[in-house]
mmCIF file of C-alpha atoms in Angstrom:
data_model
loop_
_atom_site.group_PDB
_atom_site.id
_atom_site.type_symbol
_atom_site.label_atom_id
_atom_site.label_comp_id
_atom_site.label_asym_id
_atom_site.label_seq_id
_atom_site.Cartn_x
_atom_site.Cartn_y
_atom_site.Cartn_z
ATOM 1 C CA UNK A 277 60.714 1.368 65.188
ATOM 2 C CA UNK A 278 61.402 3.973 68.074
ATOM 3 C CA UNK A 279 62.222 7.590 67.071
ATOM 4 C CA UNK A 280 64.724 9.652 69.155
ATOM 5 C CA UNK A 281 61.635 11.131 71.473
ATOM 6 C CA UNK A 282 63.891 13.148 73.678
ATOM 7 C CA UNK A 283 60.819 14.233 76.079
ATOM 8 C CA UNK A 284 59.078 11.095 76.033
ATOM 9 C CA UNK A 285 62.249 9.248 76.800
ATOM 10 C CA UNK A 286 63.237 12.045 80.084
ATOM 11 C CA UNK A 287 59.629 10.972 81.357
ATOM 12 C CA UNK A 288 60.087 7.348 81.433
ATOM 13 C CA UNK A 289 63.203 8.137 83.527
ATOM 14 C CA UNK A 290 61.112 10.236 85.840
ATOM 15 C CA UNK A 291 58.613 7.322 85.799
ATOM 16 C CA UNK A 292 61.337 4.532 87.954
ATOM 17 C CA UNK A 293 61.237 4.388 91.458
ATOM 18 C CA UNK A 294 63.384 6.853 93.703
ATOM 19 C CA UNK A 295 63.242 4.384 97.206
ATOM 20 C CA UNK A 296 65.482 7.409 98.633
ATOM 21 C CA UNK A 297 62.355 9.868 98.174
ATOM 22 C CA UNK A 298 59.725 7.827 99.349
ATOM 23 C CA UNK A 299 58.236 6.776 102.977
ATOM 24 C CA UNK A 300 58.852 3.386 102.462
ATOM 25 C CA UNK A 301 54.932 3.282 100.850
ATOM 26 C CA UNK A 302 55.241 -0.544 99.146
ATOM 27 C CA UNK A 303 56.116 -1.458 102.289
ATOM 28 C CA UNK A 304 53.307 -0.832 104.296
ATOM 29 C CA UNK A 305 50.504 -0.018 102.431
ATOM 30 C CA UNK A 306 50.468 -2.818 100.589
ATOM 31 C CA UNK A 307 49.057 -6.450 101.527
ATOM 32 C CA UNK A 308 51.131 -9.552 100.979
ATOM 33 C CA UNK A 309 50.608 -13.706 101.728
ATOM 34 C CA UNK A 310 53.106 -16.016 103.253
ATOM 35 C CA UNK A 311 53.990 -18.145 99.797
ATOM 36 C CA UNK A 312 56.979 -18.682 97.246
ATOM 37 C CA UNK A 313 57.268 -14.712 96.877
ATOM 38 C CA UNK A 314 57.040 -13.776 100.884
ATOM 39 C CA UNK A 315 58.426 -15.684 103.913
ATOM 40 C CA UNK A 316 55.433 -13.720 106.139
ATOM 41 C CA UNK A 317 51.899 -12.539 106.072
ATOM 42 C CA UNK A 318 51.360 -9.183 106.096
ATOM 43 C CA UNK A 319 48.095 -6.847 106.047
ATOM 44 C CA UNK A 320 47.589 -3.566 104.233
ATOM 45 C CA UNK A 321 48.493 -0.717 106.754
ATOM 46 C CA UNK A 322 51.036 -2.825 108.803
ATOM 47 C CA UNK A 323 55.201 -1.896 108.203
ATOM 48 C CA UNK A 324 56.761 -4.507 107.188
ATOM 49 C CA UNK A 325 59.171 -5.926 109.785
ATOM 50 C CA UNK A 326 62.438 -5.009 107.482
ATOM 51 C CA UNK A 327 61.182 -2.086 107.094
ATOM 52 C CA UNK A 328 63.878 0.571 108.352
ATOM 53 C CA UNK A 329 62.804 4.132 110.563
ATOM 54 C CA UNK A 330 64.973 6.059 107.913
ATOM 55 C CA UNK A 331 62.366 4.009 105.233
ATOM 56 C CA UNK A 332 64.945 1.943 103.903
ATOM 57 C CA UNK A 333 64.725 -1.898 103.600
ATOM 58 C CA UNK A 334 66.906 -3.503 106.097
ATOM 59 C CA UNK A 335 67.466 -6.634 103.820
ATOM 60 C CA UNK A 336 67.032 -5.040 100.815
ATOM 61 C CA UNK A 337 70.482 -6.654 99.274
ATOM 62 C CA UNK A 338 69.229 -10.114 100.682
ATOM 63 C CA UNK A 339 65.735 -9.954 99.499
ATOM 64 C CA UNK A 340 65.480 -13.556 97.451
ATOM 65 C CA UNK A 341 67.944 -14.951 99.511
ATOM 66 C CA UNK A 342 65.393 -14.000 102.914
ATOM 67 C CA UNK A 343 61.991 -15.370 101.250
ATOM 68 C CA UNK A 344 61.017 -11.644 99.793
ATOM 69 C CA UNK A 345 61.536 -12.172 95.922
ATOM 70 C CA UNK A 346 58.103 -10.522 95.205
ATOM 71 C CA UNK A 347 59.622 -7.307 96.754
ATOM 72 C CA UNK A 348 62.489 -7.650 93.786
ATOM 73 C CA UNK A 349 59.536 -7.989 91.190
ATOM 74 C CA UNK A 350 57.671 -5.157 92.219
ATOM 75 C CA UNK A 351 57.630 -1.282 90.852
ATOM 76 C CA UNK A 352 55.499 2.043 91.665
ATOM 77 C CA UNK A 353 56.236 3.638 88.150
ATOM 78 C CA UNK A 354 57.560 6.572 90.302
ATOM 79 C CA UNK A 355 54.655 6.920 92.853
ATOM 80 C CA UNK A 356 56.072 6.231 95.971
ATOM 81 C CA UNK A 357 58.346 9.856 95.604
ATOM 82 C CA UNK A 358 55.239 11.505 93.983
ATOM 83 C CA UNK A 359 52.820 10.837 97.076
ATOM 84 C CA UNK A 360 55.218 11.249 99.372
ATOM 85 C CA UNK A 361 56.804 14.601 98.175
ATOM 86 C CA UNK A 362 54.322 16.337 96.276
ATOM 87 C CA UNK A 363 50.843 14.798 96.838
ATOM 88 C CA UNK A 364 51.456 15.052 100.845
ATOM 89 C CA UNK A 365 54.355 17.329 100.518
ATOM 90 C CA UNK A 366 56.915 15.851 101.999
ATOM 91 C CA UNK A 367 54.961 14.610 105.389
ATOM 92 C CA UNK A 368 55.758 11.481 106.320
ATOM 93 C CA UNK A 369 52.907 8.492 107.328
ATOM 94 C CA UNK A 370 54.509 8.465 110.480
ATOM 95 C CA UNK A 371 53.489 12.115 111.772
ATOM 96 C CA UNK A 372 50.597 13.308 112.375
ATOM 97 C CA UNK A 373 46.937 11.207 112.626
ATOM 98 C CA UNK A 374 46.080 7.902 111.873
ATOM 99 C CA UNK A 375 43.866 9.149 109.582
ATOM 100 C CA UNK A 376 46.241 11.039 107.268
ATOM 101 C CA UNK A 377 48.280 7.291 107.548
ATOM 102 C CA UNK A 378 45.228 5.742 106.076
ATOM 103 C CA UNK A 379 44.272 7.660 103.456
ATOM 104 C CA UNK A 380 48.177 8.236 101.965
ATOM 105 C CA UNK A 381 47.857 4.506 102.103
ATOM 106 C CA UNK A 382 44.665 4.463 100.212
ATOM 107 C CA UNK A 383 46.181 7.192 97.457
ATOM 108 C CA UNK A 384 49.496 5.281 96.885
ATOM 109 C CA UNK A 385 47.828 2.645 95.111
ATOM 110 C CA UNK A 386 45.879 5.079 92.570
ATOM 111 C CA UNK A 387 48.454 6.935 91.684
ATOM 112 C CA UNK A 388 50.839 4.038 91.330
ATOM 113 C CA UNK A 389 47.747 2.690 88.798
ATOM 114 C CA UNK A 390 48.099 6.643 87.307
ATOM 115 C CA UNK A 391 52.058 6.253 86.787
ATOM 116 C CA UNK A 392 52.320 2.332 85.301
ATOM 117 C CA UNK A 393 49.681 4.287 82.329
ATOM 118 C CA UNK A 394 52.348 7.218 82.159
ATOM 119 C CA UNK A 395 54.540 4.941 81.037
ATOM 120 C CA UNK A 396 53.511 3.036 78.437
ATOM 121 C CA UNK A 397 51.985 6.231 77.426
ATOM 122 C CA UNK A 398 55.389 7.497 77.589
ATOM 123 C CA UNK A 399 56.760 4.508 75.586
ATOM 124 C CA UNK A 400 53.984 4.554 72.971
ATOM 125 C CA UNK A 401 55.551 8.104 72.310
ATOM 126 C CA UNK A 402 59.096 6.965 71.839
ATOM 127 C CA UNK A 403 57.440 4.572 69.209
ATOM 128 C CA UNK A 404 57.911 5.498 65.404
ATOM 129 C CA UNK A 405 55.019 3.794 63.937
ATOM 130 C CA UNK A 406 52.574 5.593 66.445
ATOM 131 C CA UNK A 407 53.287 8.123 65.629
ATOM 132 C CA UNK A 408 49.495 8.745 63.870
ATOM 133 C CA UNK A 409 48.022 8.887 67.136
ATOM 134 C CA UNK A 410 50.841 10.799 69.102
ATOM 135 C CA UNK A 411 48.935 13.865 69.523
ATOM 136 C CA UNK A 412 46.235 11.884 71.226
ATOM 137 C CA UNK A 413 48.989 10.110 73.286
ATOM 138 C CA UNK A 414 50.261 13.456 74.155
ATOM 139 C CA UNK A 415 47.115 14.801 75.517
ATOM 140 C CA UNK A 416 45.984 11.405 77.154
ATOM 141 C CA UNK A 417 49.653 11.767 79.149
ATOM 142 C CA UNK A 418 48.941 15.037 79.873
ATOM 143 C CA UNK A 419 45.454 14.680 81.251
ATOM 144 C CA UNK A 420 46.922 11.418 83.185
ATOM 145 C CA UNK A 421 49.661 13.575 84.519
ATOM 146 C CA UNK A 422 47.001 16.098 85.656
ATOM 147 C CA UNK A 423 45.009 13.357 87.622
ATOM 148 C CA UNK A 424 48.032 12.598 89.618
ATOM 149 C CA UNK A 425 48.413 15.690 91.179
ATOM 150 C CA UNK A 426 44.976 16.203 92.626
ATOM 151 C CA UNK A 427 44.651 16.623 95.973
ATOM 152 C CA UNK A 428 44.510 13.239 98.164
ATOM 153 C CA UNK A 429 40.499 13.656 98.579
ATOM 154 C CA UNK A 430 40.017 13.743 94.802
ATOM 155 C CA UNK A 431 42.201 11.358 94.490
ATOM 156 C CA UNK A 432 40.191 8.875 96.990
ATOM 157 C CA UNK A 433 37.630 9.585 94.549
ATOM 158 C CA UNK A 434 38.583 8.954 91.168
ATOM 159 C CA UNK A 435 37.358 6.174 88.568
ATOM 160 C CA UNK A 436 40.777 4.940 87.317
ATOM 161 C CA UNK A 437 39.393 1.940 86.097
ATOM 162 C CA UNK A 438 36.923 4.077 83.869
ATOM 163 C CA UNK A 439 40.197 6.180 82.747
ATOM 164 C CA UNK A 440 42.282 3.161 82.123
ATOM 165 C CA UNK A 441 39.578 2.302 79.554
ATOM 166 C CA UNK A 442 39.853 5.498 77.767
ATOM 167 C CA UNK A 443 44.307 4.908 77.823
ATOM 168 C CA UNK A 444 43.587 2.034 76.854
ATOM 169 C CA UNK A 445 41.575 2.802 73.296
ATOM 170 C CA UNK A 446 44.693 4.285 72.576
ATOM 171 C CA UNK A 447 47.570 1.896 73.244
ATOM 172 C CA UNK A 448 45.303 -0.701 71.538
ATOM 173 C CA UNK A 449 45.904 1.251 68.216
ATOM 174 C CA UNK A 450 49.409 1.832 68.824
ATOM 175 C CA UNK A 451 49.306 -1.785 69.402
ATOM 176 C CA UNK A 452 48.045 -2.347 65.838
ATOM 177 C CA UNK A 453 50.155 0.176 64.851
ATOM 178 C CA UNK A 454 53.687 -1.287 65.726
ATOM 179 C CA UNK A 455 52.463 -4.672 64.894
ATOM 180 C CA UNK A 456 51.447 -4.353 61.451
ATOM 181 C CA UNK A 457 54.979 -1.972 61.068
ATOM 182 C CA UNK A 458 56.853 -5.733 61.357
ATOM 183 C CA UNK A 459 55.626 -6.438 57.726
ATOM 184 C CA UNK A 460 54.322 -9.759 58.793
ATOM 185 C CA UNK A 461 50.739 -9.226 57.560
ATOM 186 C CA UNK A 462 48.383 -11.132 60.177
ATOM 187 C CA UNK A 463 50.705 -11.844 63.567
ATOM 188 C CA UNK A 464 49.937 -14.297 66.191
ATOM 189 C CA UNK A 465 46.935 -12.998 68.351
ATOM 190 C CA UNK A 466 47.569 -14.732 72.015
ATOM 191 C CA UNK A 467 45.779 -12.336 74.128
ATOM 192 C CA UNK A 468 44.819 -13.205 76.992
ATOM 193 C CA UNK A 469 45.751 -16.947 76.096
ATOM 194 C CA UNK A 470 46.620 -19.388 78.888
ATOM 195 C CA UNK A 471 50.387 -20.475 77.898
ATOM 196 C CA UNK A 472 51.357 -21.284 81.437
ATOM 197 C CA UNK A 473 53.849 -23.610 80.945
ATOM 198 C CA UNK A 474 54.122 -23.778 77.387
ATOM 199 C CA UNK A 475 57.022 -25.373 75.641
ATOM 200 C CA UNK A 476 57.396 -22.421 72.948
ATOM 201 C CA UNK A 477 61.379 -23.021 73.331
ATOM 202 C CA UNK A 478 62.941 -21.465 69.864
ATOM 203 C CA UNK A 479 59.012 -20.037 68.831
ATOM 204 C CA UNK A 480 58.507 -17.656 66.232
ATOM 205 C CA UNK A 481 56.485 -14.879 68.200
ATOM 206 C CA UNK A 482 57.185 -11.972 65.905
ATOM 207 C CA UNK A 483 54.582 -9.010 66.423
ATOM 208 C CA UNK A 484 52.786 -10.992 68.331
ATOM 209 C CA UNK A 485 50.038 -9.810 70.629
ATOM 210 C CA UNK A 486 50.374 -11.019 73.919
ATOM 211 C CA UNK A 487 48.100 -8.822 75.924
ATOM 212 C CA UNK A 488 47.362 -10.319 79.235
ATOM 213 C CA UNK A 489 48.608 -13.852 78.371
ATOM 214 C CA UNK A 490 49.707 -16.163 80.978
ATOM 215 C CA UNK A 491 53.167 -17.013 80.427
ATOM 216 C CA UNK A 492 53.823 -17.809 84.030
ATOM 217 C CA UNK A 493 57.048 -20.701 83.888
ATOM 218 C CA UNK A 494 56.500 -20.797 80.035
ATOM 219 C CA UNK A 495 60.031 -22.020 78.247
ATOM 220 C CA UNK A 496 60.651 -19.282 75.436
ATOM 221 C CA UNK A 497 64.225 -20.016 75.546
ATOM 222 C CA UNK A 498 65.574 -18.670 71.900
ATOM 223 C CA UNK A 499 62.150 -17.453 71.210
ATOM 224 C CA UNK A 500 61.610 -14.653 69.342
ATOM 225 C CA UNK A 501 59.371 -11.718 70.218
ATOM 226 C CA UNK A 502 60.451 -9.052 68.344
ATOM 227 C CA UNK A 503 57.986 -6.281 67.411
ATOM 228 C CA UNK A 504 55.679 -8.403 70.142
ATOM 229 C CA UNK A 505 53.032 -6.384 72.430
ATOM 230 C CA UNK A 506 53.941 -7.610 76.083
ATOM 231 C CA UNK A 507 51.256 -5.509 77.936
ATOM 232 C CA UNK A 508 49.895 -7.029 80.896
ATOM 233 C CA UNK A 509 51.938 -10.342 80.245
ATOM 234 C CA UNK A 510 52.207 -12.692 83.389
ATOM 235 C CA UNK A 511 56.201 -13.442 82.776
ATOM 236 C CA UNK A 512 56.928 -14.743 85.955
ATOM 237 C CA UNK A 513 59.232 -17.734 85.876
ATOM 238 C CA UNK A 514 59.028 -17.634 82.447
ATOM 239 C CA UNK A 515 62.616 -18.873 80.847
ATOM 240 C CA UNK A 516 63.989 -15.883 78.274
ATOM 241 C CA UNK A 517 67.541 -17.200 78.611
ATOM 242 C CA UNK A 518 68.788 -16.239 74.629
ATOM 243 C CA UNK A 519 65.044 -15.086 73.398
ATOM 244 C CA UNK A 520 65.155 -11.820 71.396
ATOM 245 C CA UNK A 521 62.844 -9.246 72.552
ATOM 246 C CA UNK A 522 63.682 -6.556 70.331
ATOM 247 C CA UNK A 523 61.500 -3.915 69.555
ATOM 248 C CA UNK A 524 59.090 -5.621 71.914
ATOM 249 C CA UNK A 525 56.783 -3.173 73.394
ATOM 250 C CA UNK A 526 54.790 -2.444 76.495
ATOM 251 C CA UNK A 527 57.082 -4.224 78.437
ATOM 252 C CA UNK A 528 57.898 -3.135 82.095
ATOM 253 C CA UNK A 529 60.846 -3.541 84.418
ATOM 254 C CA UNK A 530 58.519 -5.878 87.246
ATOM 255 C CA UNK A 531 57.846 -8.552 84.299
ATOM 256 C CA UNK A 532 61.592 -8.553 83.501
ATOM 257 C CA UNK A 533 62.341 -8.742 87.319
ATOM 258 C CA UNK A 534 60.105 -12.037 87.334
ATOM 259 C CA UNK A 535 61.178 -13.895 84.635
ATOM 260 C CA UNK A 536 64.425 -15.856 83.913
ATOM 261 C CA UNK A 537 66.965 -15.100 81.389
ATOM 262 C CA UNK A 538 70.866 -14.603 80.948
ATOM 263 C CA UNK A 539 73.544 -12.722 79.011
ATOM 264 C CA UNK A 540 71.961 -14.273 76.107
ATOM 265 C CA UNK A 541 68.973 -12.651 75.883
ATOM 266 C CA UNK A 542 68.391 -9.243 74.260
ATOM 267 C CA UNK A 543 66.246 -7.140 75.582
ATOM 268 C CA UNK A 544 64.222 -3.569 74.371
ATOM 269 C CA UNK A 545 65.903 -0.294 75.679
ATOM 270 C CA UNK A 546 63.264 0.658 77.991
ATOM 271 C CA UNK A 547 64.524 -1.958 80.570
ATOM 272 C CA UNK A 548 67.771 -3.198 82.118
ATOM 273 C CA UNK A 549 68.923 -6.491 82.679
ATOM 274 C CA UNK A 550 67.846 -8.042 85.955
ATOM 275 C CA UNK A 551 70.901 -8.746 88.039
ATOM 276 C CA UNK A 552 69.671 -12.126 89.311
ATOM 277 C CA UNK A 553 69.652 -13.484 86.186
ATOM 278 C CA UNK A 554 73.309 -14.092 85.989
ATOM 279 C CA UNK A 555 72.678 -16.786 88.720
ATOM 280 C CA UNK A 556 72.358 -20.316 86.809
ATOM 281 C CA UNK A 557 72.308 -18.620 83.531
#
């Protein structure tokens, strides 16, 4: 279902997270509650307390163990290193005003919306039955890529929810697209459907369309989603120990992070294998 796509598949490398190139930007910009996922409360703007002077995490190989797994679940797509070496040119939050500090904290967040699109833009062009609208993909990626190198001002400006939309038209058909290529005639639409906790242990979920379902502690143990559209999915808890997701599509490295699974379960190429999963499984 995925053709060789030699560019398409260098720019989802570009599009993972380079920690050693960024000013630690997750970890202070961002807002987080004292629950299951974080053992403090912490507001937008304010370093978190592991957070290193050289911008490292200083229990970074201790994160679930220490209360932090939602850092573990958690990815910028690549644009922690893009705001902090190109869109701000290598200037870090810490020099300069309080100002500057505020608004880098205020772009991180677009431009990490900008990336997460690169990539399944990216992915939609590694796909083999897309390929009918892979021009359009090409020039939506381009025009994304574009966006994400405005200046920070522009950037403060821009409507990404109105240019999500627009992506969006597009990864809908390549949606249809790959679906209908698993020669199953009508799949399973579950978009959007509340399956939080569902006991779909062994289901058949082929080319399914998942969209934004909620498949938060969901058993899919020995399920199979092959061909299935995983876009927006809440995985987290969910139990993938010896489910087949091959071919599935749309699906990012944070939804893998927060879901269970073990040695067992086969996953698409686009992702690796979470290395807490070997615990208990």
């Amino acid at each position: 279902m995925r053709e060789d796509g030699g560019t398409a598949h260098d720019r989802l490398g570009e599009l993972r997270a380079n920690c050693g190139e960024c000013f630690g930007l997750c970890c202070v910009a961002l807002p987080f509650s004292r629950s299951a996922d974080f053992a403090i409360d912490k507001s937008a703007g304010k370093p978190c307390p592991n957070l290193r002077t050289d911008s490292r995490c200083g229990i970074h190989t201790e994160l679930r163990e220490k209360g932090f797994s939602g850092c573990t679940v958690y990815d910028c797509f690549g644009a922690g290193q893009k705001v902090s070496r190109i869109t701000y040119g290598g200037r870090d939050w810490r020099e300069g005003t309080g100002e500057r500090a505020r608004q880098m904290f205020e772009v991180f967040p677009v431009v990490r919306q900008l990336h997460e699109l690169l990539w399944y833009l990216a992915e939609a062009l590694t796909l083999e039955a897309a390929r009918p609208v892979h021009g359009d993909l090409r020039l939506a990626l381009d025009r994304t890529e574009l966006l994400t190198r405005r200046t920070p001002e522009e950037l403060g400006e821009l409507d990404v929810g109105a240019h999500r939309q627009e992506v969006n038209v597009l990864l809908l058909r390549t949606s249809e697209l790959m679906r209908a290529g698993t020669g199953r005639g009508r799949t399973k639409d579950r978009r959007g459907a509340d399956l939080m906790g569902a006991r779909l242990k062994g289901a058949d979920l082929r080319g399914a369309d998942l969209r934004g379902a909620y498949l938060i502690a969901a058993d899919l143990t020995g399920a199979d989603l092959r061909g299935a559209d995983l876009i927006g999915a809440d995985l987290r808890d969910t139990d993938l120990t010896d489910a087949d997701l091959t071919g599935a599509f749309f699906l990012t490295q944070p939804q893998v992070n927060a879901a269970r699974g073990g040695a067992g379960t086969k996953l698409p190429g686009s992702v690796t294998r979470p290395g807490h999963w070997t615990a208990g499984h």
